[in-house]
PDB file of C-alpha atoms in Angstrom:
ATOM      1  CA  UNK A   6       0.000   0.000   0.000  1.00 44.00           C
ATOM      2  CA  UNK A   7       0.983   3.063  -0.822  1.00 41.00           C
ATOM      3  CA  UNK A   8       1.938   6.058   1.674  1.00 44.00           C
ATOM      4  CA  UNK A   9      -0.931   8.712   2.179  1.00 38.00           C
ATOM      5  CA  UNK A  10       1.709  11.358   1.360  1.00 41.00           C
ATOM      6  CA  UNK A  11       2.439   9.611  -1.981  1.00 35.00           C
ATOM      7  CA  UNK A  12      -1.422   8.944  -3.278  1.00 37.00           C
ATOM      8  CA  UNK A  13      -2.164  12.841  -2.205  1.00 37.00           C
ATOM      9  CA  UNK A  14       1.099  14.150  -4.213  1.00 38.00           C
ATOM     10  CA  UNK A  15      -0.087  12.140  -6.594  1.00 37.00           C
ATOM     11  CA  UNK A  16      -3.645  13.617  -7.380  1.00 33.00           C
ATOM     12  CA  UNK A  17      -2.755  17.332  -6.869  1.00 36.00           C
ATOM     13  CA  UNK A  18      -0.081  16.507  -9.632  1.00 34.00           C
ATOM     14  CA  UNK A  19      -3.446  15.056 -11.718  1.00 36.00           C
ATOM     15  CA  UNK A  20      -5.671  18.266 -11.073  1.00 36.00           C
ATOM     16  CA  UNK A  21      -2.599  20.480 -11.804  1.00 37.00           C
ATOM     17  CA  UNK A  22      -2.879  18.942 -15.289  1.00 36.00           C
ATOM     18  CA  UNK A  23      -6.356  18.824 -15.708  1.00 39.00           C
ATOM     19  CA  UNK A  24      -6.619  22.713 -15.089  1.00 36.00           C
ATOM     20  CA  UNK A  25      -3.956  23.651 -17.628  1.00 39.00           C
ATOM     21  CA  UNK A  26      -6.292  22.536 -20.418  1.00 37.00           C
ATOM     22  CA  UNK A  27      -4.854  21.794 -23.877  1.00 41.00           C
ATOM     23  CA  UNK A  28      -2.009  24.044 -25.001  1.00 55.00           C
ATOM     24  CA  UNK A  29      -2.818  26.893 -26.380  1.00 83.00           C
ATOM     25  CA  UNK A  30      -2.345  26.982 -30.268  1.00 95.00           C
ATOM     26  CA  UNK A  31      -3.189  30.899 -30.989  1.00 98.00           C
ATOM     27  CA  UNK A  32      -0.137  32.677 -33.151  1.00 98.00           C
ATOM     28  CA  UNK A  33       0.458  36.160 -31.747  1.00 98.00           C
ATOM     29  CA  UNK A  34       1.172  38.537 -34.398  1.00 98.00           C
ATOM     30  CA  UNK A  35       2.592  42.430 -33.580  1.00 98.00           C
ATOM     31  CA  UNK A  36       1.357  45.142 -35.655  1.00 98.00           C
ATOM     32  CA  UNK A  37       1.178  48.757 -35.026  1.00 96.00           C
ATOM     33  CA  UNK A  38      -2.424  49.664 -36.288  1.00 97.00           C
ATOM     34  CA  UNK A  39      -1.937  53.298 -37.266  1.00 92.00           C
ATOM     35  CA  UNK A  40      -0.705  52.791 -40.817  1.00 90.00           C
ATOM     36  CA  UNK A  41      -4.107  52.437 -43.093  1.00 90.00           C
ATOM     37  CA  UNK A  42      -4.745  50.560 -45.525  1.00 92.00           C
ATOM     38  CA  UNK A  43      -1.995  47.883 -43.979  1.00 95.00           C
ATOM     39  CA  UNK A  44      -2.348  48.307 -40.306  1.00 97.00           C
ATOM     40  CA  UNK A  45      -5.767  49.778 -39.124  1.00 97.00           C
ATOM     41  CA  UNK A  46      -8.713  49.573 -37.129  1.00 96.00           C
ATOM     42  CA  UNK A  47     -12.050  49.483 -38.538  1.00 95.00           C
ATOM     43  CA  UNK A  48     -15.499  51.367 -37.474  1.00 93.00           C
ATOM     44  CA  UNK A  49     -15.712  48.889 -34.813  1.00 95.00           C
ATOM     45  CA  UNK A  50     -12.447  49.282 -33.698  1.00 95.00           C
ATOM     46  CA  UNK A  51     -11.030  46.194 -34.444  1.00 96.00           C
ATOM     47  CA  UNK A  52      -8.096  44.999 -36.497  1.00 97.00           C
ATOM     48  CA  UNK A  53      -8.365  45.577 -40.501  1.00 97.00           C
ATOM     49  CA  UNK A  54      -6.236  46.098 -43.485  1.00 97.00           C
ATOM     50  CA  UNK A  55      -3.434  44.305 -45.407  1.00 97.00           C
ATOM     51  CA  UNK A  56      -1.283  43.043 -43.123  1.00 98.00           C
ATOM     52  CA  UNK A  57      -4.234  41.985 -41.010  1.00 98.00           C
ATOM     53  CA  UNK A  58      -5.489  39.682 -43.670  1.00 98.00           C
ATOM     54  CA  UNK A  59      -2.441  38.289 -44.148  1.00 98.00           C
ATOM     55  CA  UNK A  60      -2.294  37.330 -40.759  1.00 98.00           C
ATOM     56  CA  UNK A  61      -5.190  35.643 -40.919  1.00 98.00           C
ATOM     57  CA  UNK A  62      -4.790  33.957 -43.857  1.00 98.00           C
ATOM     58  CA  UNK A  63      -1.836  32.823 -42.377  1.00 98.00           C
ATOM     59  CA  UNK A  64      -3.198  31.375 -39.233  1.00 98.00           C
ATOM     60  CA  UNK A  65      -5.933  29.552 -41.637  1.00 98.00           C
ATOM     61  CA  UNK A  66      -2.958  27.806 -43.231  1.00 98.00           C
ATOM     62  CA  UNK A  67      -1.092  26.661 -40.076  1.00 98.00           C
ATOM     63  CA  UNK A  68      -4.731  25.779 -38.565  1.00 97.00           C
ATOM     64  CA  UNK A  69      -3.815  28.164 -35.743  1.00 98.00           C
ATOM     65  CA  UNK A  70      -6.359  30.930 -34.121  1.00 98.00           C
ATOM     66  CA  UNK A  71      -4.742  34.449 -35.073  1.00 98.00           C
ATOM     67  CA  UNK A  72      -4.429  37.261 -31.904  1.00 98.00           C
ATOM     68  CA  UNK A  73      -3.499  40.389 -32.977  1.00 98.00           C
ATOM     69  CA  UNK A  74      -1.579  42.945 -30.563  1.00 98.00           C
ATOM     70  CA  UNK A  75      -1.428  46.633 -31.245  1.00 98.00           C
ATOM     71  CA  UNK A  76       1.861  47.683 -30.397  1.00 97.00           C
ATOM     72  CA  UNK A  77       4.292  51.238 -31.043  1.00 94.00           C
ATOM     73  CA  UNK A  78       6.531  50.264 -34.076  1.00 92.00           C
ATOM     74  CA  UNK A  79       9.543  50.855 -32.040  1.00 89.00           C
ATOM     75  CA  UNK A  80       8.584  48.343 -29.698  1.00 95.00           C
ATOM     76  CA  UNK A  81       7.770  45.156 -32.212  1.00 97.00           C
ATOM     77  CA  UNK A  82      11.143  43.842 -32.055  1.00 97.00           C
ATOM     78  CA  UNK A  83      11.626  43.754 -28.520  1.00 98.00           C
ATOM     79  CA  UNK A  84       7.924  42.490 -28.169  1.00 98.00           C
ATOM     80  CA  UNK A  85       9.285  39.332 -30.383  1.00 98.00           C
ATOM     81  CA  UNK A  86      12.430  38.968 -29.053  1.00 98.00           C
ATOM     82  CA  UNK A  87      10.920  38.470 -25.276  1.00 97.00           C
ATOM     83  CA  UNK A  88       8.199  36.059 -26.371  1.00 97.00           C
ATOM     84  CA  UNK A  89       5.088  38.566 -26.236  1.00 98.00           C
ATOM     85  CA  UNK A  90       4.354  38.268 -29.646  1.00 98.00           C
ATOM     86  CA  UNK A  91       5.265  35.421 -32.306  1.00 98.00           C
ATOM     87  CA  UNK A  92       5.446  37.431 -35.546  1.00 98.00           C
ATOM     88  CA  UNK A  93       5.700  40.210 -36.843  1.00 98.00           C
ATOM     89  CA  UNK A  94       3.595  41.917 -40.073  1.00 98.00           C
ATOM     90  CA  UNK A  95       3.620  45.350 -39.894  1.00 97.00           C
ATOM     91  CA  UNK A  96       5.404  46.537 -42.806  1.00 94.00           C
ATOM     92  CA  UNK A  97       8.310  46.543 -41.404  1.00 95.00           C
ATOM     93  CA  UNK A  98      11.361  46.877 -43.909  1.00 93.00           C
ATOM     94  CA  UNK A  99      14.270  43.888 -43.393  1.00 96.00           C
ATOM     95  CA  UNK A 100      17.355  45.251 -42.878  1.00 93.00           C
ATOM     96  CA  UNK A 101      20.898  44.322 -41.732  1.00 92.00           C
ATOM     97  CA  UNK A 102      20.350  46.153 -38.559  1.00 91.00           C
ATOM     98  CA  UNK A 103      16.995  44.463 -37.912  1.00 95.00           C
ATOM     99  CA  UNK A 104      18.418  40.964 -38.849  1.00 97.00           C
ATOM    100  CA  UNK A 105      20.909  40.971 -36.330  1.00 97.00           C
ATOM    101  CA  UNK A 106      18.217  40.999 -33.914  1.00 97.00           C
ATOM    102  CA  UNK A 107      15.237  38.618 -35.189  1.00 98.00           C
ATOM    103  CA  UNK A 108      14.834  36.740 -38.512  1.00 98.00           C
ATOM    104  CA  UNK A 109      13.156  37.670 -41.616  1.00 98.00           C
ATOM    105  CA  UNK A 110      10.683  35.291 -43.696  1.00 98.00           C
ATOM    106  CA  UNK A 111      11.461  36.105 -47.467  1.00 98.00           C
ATOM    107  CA  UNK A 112      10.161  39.501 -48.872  1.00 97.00           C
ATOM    108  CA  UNK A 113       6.193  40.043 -50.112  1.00 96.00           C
ATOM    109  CA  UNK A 114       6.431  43.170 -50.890  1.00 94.00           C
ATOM    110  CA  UNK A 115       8.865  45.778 -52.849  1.00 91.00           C
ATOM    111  CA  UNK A 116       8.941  49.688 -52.026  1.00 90.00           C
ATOM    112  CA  UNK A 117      11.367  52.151 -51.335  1.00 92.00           C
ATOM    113  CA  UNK A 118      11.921  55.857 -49.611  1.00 96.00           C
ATOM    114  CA  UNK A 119      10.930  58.734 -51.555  1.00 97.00           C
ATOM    115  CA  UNK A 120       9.744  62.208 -50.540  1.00 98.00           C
ATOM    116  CA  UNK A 121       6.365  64.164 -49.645  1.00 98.00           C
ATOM    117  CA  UNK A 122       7.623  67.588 -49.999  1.00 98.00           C
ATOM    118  CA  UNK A 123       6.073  71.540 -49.194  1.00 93.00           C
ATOM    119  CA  UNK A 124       4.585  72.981 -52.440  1.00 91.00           C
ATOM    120  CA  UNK A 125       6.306  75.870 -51.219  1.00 88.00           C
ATOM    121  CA  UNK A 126       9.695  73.941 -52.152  1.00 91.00           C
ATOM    122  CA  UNK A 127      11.644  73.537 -55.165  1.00 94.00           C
ATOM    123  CA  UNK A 128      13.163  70.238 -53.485  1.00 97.00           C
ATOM    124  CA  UNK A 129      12.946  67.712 -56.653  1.00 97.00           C
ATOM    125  CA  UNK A 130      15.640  65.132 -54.635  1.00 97.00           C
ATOM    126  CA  UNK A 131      17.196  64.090 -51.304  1.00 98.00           C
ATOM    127  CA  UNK A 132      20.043  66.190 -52.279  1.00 98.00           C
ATOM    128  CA  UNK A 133      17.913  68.758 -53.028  1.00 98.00           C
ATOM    129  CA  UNK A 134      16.374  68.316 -49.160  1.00 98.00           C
ATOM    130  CA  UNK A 135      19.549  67.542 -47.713  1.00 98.00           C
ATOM    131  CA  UNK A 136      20.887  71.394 -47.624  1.00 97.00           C
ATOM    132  CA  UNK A 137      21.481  74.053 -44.890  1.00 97.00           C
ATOM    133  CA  UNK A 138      18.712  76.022 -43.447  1.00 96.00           C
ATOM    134  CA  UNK A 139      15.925  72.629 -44.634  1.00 97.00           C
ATOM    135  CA  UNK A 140      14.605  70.481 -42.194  1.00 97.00           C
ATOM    136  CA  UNK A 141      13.763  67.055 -43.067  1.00 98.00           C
ATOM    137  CA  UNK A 142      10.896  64.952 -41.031  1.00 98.00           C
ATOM    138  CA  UNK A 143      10.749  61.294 -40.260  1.00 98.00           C
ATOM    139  CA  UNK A 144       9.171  58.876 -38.247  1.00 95.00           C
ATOM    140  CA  UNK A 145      11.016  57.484 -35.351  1.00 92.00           C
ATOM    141  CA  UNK A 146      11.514  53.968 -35.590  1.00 88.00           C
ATOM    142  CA  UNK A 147      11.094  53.826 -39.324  1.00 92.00           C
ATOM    143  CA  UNK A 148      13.863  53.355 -41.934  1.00 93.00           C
ATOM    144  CA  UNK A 149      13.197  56.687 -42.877  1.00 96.00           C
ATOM    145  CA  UNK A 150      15.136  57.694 -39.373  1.00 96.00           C
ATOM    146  CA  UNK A 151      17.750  55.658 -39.724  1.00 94.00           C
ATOM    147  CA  UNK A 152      18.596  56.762 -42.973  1.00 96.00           C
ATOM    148  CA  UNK A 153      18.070  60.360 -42.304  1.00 97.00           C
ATOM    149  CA  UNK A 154      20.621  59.168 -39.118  1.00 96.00           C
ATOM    150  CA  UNK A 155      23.299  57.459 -41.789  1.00 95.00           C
ATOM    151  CA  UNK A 156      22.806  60.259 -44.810  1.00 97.00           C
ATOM    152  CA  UNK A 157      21.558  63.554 -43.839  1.00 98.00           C
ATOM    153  CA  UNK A 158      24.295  66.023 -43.112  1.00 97.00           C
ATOM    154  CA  UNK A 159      23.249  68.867 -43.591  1.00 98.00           C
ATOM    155  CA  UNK A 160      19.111  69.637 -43.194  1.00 98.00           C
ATOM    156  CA  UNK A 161      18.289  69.692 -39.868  1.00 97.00           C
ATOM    157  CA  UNK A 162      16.462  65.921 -38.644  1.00 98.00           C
ATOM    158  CA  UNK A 163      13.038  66.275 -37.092  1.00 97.00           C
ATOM    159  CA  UNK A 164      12.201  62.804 -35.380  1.00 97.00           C
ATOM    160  CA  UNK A 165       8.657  62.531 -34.721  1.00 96.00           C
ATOM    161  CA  UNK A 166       6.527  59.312 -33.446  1.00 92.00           C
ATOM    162  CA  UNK A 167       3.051  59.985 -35.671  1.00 92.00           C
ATOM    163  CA  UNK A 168       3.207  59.801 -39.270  1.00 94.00           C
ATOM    164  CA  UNK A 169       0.551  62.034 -39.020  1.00 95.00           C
ATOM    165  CA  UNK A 170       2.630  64.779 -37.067  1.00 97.00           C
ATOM    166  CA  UNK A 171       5.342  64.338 -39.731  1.00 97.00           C
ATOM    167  CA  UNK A 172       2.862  65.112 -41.917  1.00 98.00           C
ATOM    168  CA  UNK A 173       1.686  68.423 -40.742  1.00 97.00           C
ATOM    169  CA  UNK A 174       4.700  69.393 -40.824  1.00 97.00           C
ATOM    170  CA  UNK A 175       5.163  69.350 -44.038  1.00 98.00           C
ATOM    171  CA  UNK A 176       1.904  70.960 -44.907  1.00 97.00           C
ATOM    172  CA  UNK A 177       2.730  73.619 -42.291  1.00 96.00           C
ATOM    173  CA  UNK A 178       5.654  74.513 -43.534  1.00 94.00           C
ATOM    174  CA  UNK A 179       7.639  73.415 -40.437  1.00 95.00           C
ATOM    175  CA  UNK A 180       9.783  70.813 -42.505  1.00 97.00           C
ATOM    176  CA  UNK A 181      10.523  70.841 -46.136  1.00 97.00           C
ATOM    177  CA  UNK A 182      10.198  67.065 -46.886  1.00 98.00           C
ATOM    178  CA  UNK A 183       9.285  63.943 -45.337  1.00 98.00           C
ATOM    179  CA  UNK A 184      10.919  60.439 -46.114  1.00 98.00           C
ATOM    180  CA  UNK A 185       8.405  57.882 -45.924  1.00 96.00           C
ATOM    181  CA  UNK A 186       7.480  54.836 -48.342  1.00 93.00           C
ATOM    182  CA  UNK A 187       6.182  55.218 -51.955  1.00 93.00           C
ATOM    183  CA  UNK A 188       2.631  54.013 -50.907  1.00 89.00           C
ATOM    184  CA  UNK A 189       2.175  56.365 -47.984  1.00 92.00           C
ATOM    185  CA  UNK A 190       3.656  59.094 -49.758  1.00 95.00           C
ATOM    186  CA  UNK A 191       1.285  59.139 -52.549  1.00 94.00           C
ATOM    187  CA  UNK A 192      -1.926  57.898 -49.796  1.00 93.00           C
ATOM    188  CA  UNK A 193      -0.606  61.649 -47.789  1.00 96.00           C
ATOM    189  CA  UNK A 194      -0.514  63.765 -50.902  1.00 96.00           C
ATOM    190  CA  UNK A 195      -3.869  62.615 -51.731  1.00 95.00           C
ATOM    191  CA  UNK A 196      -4.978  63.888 -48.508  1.00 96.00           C
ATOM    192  CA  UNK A 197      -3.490  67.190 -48.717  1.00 97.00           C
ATOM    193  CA  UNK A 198      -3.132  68.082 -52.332  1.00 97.00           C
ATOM    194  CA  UNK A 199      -3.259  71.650 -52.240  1.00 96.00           C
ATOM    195  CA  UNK A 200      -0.118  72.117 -49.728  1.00 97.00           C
ATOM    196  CA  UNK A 201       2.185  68.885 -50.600  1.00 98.00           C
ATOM    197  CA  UNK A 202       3.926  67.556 -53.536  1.00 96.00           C
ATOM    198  CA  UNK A 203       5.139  63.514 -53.914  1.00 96.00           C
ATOM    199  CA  UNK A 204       8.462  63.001 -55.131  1.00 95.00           C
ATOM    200  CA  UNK A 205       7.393  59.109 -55.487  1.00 93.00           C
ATOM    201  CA  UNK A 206      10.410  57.639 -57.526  1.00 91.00           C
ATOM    202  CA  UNK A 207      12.661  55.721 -54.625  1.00 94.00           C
ATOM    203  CA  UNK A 208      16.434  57.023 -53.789  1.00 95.00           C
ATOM    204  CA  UNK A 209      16.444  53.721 -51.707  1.00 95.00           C
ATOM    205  CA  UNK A 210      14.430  50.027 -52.385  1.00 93.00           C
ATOM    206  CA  UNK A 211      13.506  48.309 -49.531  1.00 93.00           C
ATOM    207  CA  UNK A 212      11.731  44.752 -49.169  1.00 94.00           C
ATOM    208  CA  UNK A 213       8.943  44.219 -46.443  1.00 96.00           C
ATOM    209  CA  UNK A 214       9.713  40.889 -44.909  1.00 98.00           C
ATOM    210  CA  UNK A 215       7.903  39.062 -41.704  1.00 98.00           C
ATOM    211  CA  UNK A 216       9.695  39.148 -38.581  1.00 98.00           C
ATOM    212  CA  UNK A 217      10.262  35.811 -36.825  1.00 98.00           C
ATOM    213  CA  UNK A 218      11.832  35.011 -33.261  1.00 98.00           C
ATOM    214  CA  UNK A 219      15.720  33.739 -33.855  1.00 97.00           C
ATOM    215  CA  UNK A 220      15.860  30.266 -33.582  1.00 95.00           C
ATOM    216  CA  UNK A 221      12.156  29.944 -34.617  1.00 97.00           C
ATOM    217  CA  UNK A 222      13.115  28.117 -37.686  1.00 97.00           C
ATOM    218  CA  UNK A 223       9.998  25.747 -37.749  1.00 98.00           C
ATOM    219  CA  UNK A 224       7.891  28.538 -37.892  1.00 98.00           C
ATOM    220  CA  UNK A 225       9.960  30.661 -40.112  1.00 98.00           C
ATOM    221  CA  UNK A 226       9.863  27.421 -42.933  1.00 98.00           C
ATOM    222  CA  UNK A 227       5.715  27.758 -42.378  1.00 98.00           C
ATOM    223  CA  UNK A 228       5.842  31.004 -42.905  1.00 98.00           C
ATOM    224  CA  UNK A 229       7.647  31.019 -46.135  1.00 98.00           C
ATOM    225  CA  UNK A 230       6.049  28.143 -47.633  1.00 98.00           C
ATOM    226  CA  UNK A 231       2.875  29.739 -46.525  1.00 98.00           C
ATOM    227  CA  UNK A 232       3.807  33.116 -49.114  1.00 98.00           C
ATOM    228  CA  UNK A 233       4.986  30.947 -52.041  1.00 98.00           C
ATOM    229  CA  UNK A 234       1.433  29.351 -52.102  1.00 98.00           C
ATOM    230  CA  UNK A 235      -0.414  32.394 -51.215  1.00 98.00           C
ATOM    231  CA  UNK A 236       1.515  34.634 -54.071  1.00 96.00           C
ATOM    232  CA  UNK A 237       1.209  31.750 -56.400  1.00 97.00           C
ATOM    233  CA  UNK A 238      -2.907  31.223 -55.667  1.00 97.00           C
ATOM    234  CA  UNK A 239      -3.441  34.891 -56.251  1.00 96.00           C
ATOM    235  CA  UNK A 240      -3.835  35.767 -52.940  1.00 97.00           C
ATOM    236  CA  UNK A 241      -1.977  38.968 -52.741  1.00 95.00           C
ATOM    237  CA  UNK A 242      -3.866  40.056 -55.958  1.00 93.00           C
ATOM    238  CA  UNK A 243      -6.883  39.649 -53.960  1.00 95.00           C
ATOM    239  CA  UNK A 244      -5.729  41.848 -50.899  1.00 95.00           C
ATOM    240  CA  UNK A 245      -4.421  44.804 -53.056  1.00 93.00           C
ATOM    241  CA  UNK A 246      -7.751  44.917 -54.684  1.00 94.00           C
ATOM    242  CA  UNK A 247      -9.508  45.617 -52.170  1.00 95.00           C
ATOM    243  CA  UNK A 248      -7.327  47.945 -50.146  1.00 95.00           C
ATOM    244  CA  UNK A 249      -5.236  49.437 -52.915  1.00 92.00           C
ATOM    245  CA  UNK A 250      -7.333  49.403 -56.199  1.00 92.00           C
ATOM    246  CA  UNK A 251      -6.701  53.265 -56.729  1.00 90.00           C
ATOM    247  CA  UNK A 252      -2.841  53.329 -55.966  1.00 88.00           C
ATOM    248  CA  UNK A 253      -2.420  50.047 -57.638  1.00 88.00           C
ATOM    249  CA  UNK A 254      -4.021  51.878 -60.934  1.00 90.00           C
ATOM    250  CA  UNK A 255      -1.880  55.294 -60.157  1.00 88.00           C
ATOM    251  CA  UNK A 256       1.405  53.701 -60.123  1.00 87.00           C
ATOM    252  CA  UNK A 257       0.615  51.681 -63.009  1.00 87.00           C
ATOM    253  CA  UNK A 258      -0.215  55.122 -65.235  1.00 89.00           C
ATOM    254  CA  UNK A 259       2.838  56.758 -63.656  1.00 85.00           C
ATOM    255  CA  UNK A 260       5.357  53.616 -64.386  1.00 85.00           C
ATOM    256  CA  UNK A 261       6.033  52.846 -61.539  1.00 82.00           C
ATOM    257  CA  UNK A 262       6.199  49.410 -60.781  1.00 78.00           C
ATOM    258  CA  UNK A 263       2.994  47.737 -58.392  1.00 74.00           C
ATOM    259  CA  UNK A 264       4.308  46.664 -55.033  1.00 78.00           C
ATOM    260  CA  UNK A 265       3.342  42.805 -54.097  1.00 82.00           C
TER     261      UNK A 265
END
């Protein structure tokens, strides 16, 4: 017969078990949701836009429940890196820098830096910009900053942490450019036609990639099988029209090439 110490040990070890449930399967995937159409929040406040479909999409293929956490840009990587978050899809550019951090899955979409510029300006270039008495904007975080950080010398560098307050400052007149991505560049000129000018062709090309946890290579595999099959099925097609039908048709008239 067993000791009473033994059998009791025994069943709180058994309930311990029981309560845990099964494991928990969701994927966990960082975006900040401030950059329509790719990150966003809809009328209901919930998560919408590119990057959110893909997420979803790609939970559908791995059979795993999607959770999406809104988090500041310029804390995604540290969000993956402790184990907060298992992905990252929030247009966020792969770089050397970045990659010595986390991994990247391979690239889904081409874009590169260009300019949204004062219509007070005669700026036609980042030369042009990058002069005494000019002061350039960028988002912090962004590889707008850190190229304004490696390449700028001599406009002065305004760091902000909304695109949208980069923005106005531009159609202030507080800064005389501001180095964003092709697709938000053109999205921000629509908005304010009458004070800002797009400079859309790229001085630098960038990839977006998504970011996986080092080590992660399992999931990093998934995830790039997942993008071969989802380009090749027409599923990026699919997104773009219906969150990008009107820049998809303005880059095509102005030659420049569509991003996905």
């Amino acid at each position: 017969m067993k000791p009473l110490h033994f059998l009791i040990a025994s069943i709180s070890l058994l309930l311990a078990s029981c309560s845990k449930g099964p494991v928990d399967n969701t994927l966990v995937v960082g975006m900040e949701l401030s950059y329509p159409p790719f990150e966003m929040s809809d009328e209901n406040n919930q998560p919408s836009g590119v990057s959110v479909d893909l997420a979803l999409a790609l939970g559908e293929s791995l059979g795993r429940p999607v959770r999406i956490e809104n988090i500041a840009f310029a804390g995604l990587i540290s969000s993956l890196k402790t184990g907060k978050i298992d992905l990252i899809i929030s247009s966020m550019t792969a770089t050397e820098e970045r990659a010595g951090s986390i991994d990247f899955s391979d690239p889904y979409l081409e874009t590169g830096l260009c300019l949204l510029v004062s219509n007070n300006s005669d700026i036609q270039s980042i030369e042009d910009a990058d002069k005494n008495g000019n002061s350039i904007a960028v988002k912090q975080g962004t590889t707008g900053h850190l190229y304004a950080i490696d390449n700028v010398r001599n406009a002065q560098v305004l760091a902000l942490d909304k695109e949208t307050a980069a923005v106005v400052e531009v159609t202030q007149g507080k800064a005389d450019a501001f180095i964003y991505d092709q697709m938000s560049t053109y999205r921000n000129w629509k908005r304010h036609p009458e004070t800002t000018r797009p400079i859309l062709a790229p001085f630098k090309k960038e990839s977006w990639a998504i970011g996986v946890r080092k080590g992660n290579a399992d999931l990093k595999d998934q995830v790039n099988s997942f993008l071969s099959s989802f380009k090749s099925s027409g599923g990026f097609d699919r997104i773009a029209e219906r969150y990008l039908a009107e820049e998809k048709k303005a880059f095509q008239e102005m030659g420049y090439p569509f991003f996905f």
